[in-house]
Short mmCIF file of N, CA and C in Angstrom, two decimals:
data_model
loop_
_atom_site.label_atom_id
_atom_site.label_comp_id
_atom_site.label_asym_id
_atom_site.label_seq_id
_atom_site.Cartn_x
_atom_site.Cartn_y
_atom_site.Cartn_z
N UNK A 1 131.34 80.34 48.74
CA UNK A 1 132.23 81.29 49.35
C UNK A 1 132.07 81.29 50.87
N UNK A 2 130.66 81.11 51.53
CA UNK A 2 130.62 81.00 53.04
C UNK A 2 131.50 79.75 53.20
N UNK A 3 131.04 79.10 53.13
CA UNK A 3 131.88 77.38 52.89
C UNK A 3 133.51 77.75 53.26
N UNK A 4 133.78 78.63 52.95
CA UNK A 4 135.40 78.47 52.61
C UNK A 4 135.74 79.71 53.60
N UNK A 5 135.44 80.41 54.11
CA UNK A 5 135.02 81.35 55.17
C UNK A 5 134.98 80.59 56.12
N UNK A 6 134.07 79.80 56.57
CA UNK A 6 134.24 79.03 57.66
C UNK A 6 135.03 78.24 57.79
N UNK A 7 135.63 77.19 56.89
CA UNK A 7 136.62 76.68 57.37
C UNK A 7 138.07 77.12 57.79
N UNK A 8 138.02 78.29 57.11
CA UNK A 8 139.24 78.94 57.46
C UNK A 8 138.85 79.83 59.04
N UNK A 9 137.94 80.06 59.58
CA UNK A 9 137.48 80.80 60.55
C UNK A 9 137.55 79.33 61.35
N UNK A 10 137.31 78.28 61.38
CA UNK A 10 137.30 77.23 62.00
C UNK A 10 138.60 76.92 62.38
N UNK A 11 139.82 77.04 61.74
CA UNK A 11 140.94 76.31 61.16
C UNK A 11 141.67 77.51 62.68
N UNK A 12 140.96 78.82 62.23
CA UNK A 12 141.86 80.23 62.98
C UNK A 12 141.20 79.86 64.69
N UNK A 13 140.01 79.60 64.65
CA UNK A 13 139.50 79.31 65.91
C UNK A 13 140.13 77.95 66.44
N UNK A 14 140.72 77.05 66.18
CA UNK A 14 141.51 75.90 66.55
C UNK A 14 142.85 76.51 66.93
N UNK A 15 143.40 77.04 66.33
CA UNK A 15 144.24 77.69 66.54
C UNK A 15 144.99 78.96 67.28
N UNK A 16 143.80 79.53 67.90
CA UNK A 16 143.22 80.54 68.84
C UNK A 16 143.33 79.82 70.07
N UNK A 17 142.82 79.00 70.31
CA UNK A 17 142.31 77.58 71.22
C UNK A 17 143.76 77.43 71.90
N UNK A 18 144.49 76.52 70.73
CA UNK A 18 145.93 76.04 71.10
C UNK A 18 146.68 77.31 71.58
N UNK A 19 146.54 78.69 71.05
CA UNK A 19 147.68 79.50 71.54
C UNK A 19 147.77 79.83 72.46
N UNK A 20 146.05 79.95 72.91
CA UNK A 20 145.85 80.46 74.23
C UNK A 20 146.03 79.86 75.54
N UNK A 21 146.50 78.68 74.70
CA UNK A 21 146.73 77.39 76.20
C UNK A 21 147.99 77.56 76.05
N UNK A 22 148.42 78.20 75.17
CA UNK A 22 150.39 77.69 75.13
C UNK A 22 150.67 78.93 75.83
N UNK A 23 151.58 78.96 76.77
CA UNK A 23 152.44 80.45 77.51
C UNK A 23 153.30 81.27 76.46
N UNK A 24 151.92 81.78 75.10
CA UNK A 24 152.81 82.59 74.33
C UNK A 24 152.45 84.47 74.73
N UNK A 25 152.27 84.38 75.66
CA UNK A 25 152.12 86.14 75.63
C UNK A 25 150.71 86.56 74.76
N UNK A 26 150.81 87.57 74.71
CA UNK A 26 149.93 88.45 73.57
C UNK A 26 149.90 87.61 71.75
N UNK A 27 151.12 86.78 71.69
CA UNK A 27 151.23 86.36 70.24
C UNK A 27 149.88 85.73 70.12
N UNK A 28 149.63 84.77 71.31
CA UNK A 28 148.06 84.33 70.52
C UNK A 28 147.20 85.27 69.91
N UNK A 29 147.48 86.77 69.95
CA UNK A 29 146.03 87.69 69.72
C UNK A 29 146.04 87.41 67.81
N UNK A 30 146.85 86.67 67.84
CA UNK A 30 147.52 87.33 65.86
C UNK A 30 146.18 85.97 65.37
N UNK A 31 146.35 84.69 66.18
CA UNK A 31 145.50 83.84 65.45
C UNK A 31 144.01 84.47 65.68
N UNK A 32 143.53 84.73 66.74
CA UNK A 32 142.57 84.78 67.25
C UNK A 32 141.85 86.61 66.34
N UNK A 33 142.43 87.33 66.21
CA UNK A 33 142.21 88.39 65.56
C UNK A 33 141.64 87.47 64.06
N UNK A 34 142.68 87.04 63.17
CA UNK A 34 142.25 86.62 61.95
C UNK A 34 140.79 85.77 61.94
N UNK A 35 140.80 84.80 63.18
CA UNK A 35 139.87 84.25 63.50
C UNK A 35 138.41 85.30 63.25
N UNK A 36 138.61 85.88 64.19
CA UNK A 36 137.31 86.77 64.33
C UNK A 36 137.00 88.16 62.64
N UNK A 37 138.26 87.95 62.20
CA UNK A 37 137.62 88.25 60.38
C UNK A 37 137.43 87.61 60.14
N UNK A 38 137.50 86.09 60.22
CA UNK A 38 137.09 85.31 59.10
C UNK A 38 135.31 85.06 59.72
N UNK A 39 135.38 84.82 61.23
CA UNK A 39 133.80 84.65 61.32
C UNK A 39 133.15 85.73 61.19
N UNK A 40 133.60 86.78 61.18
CA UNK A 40 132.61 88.26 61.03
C UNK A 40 132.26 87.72 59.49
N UNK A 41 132.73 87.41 58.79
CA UNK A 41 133.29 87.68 57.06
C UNK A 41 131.94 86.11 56.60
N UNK A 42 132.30 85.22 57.47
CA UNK A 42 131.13 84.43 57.26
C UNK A 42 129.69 84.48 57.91
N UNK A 43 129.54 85.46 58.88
CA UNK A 43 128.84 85.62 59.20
C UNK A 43 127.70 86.48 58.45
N UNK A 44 128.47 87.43 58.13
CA UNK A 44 127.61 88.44 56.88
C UNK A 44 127.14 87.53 55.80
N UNK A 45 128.08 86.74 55.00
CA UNK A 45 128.06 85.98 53.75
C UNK A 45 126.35 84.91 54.32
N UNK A 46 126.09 84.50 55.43
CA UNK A 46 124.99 83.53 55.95
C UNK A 46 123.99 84.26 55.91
N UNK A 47 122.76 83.35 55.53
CA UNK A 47 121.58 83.82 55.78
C UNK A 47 121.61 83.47 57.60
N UNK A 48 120.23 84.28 57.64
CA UNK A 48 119.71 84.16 58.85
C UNK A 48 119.58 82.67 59.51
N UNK A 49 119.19 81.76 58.91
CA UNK A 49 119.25 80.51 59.43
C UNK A 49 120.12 79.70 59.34
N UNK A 50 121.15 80.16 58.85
CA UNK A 50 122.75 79.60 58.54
C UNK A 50 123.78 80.04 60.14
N UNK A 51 123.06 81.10 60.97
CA UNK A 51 124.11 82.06 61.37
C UNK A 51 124.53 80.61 63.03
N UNK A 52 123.89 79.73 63.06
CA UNK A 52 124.42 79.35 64.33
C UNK A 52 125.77 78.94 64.62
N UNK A 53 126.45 78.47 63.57
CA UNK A 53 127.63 77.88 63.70
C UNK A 53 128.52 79.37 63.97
N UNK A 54 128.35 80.33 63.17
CA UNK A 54 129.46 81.76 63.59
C UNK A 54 129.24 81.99 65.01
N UNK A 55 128.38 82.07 65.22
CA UNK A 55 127.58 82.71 66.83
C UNK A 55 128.87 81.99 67.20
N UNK A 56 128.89 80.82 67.29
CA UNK A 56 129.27 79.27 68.05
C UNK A 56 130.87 80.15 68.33
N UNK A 57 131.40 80.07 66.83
CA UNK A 57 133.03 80.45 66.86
C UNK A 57 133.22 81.91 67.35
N UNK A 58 132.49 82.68 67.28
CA UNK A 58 132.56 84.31 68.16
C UNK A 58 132.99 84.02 69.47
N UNK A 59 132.01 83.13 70.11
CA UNK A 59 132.20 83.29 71.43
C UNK A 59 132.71 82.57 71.93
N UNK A 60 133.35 81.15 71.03
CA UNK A 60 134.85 80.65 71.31
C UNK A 60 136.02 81.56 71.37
N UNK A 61 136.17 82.35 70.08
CA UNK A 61 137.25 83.64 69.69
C UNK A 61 137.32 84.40 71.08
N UNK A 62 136.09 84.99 71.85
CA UNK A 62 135.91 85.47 72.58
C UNK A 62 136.63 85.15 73.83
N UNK A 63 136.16 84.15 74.20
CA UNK A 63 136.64 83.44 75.42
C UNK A 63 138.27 83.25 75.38
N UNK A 64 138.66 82.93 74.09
CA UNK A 64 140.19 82.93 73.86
C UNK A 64 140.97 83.87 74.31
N UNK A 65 140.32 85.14 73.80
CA UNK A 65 140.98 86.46 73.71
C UNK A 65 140.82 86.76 75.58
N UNK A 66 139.86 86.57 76.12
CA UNK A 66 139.72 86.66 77.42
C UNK A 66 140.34 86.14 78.16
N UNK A 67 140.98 84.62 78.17
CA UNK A 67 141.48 83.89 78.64
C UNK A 67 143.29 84.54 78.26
N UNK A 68 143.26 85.54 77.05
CA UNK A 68 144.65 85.50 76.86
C UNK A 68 145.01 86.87 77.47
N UNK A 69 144.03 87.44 77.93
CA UNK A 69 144.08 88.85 78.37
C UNK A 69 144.41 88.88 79.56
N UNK A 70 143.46 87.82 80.44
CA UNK A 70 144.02 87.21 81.46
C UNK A 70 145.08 86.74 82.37
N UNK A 71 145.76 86.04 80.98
CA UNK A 71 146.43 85.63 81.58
C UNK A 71 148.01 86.74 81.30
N UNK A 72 147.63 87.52 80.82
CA UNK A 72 148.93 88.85 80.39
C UNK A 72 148.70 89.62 81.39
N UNK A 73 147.63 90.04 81.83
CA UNK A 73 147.47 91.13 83.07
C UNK A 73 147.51 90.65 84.49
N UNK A 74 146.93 89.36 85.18
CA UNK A 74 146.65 88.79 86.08
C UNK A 74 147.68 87.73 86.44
N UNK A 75 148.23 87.05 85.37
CA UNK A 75 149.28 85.96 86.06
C UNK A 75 150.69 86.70 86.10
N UNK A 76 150.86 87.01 87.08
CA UNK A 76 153.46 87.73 87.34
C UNK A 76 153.88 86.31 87.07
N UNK A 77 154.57 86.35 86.56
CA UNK A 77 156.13 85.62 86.72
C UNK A 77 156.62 85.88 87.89
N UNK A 78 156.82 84.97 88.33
CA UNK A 78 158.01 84.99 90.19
C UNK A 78 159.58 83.88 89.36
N UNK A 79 159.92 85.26 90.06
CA UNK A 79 161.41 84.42 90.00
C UNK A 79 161.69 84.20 91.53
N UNK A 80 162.04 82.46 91.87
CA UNK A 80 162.45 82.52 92.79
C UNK A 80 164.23 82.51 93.18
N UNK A 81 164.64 82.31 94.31
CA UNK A 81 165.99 82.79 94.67
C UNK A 81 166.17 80.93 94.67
N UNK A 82 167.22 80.89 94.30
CA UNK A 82 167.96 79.57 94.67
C UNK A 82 168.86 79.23 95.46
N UNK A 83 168.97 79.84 96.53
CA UNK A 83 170.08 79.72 97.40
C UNK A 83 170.80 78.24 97.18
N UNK A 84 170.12 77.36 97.02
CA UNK A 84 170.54 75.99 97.35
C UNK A 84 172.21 76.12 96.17
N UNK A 85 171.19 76.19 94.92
CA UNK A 85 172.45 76.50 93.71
C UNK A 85 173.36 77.48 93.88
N UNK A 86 172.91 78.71 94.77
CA UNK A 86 173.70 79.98 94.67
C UNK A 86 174.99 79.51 95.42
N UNK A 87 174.68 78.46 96.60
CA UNK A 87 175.43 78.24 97.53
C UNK A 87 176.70 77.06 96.77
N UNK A 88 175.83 76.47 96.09
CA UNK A 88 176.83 75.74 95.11
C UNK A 88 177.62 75.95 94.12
N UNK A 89 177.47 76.99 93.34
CA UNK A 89 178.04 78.12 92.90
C UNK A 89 179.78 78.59 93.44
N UNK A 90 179.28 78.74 94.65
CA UNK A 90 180.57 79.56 95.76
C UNK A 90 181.31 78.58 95.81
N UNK A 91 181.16 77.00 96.51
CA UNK A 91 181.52 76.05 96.79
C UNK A 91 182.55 75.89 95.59
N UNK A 92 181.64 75.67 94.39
CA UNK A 92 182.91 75.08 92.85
C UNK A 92 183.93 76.16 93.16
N UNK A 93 183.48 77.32 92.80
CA UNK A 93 184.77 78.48 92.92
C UNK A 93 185.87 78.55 94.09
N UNK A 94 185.21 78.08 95.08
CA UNK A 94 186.31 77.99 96.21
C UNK A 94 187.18 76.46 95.85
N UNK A 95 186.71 75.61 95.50
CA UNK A 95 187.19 74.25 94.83
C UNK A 95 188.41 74.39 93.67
N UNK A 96 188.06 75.37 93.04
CA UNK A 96 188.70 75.48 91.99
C UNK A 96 190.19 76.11 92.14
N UNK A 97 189.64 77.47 92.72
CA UNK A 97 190.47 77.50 93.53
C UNK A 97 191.96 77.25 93.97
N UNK A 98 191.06 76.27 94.88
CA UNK A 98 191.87 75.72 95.90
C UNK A 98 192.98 74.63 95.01
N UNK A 99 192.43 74.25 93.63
CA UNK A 99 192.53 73.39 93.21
C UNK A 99 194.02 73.83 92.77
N UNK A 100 193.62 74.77 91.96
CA UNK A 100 194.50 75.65 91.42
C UNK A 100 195.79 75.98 92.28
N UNK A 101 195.81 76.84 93.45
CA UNK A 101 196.54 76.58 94.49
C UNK A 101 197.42 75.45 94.33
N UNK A 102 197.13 74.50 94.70
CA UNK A 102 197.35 73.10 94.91
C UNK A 102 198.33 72.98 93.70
N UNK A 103 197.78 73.17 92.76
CA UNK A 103 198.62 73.09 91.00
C UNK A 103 199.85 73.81 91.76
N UNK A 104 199.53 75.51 91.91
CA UNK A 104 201.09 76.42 91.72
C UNK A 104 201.72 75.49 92.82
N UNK A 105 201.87 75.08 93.88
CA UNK A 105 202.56 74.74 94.94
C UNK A 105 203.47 73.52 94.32
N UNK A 106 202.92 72.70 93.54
CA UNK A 106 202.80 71.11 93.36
C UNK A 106 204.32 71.17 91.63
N UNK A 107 204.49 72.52 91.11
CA UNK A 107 205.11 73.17 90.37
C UNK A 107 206.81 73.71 90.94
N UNK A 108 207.77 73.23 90.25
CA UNK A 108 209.25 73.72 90.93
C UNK A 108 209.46 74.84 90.81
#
């Protein structure tokens, strides 16, 4: 039963890992939560001289959750201004326009 505890605590800690590198928001907390039941859950199930490998995945889980906390409170989003496009924008519409224009006149 530890056996099968850990791999699934292993499987959630890989997966903790990947979310927390991916720009998903808070969603990583969902792997990383299960994660940390499954190593609590194998951790109890271990004897005392079994316990190094949980230690190991805690404070992977850990670092995850830190790194994802991080990056929700500490990194803004900047939106920048695009003038370059905004300006291109105006340009088509005045084009169009004009284009248009050009149509009614070009009409008996």
């Amino acid at each position: 039963m530890r056996k099968t505890f850990l791999i699934i605590a292993i499987i959630f800690t890989v997966l903790s890992i990947v979310f927390s590198a991916l720009p998903l928001d808070t969603l990583a907390f969902a792997p990383i939560g299960l994660a940390l039941l499954f190593i609590f859950i194998a951790f109890k199930k271990s004897e005392v001289s079994e316990r190094k490998l949980p230690k190991q995945l805690f404070i992977i889980a850990y670092i995850c959750a830190i790194v994802v906390l991080g990056k929700t409170f500490l990194i803004k989003d900047k939106v920048a201004v695009d003038t370059k496009f905004e300006q291109q924008k105006i340009d088509t519409k005045q084009e169009a326009k004009k284009d248009l224009e050009d149509l009614e006149k070009d009409l008996p």
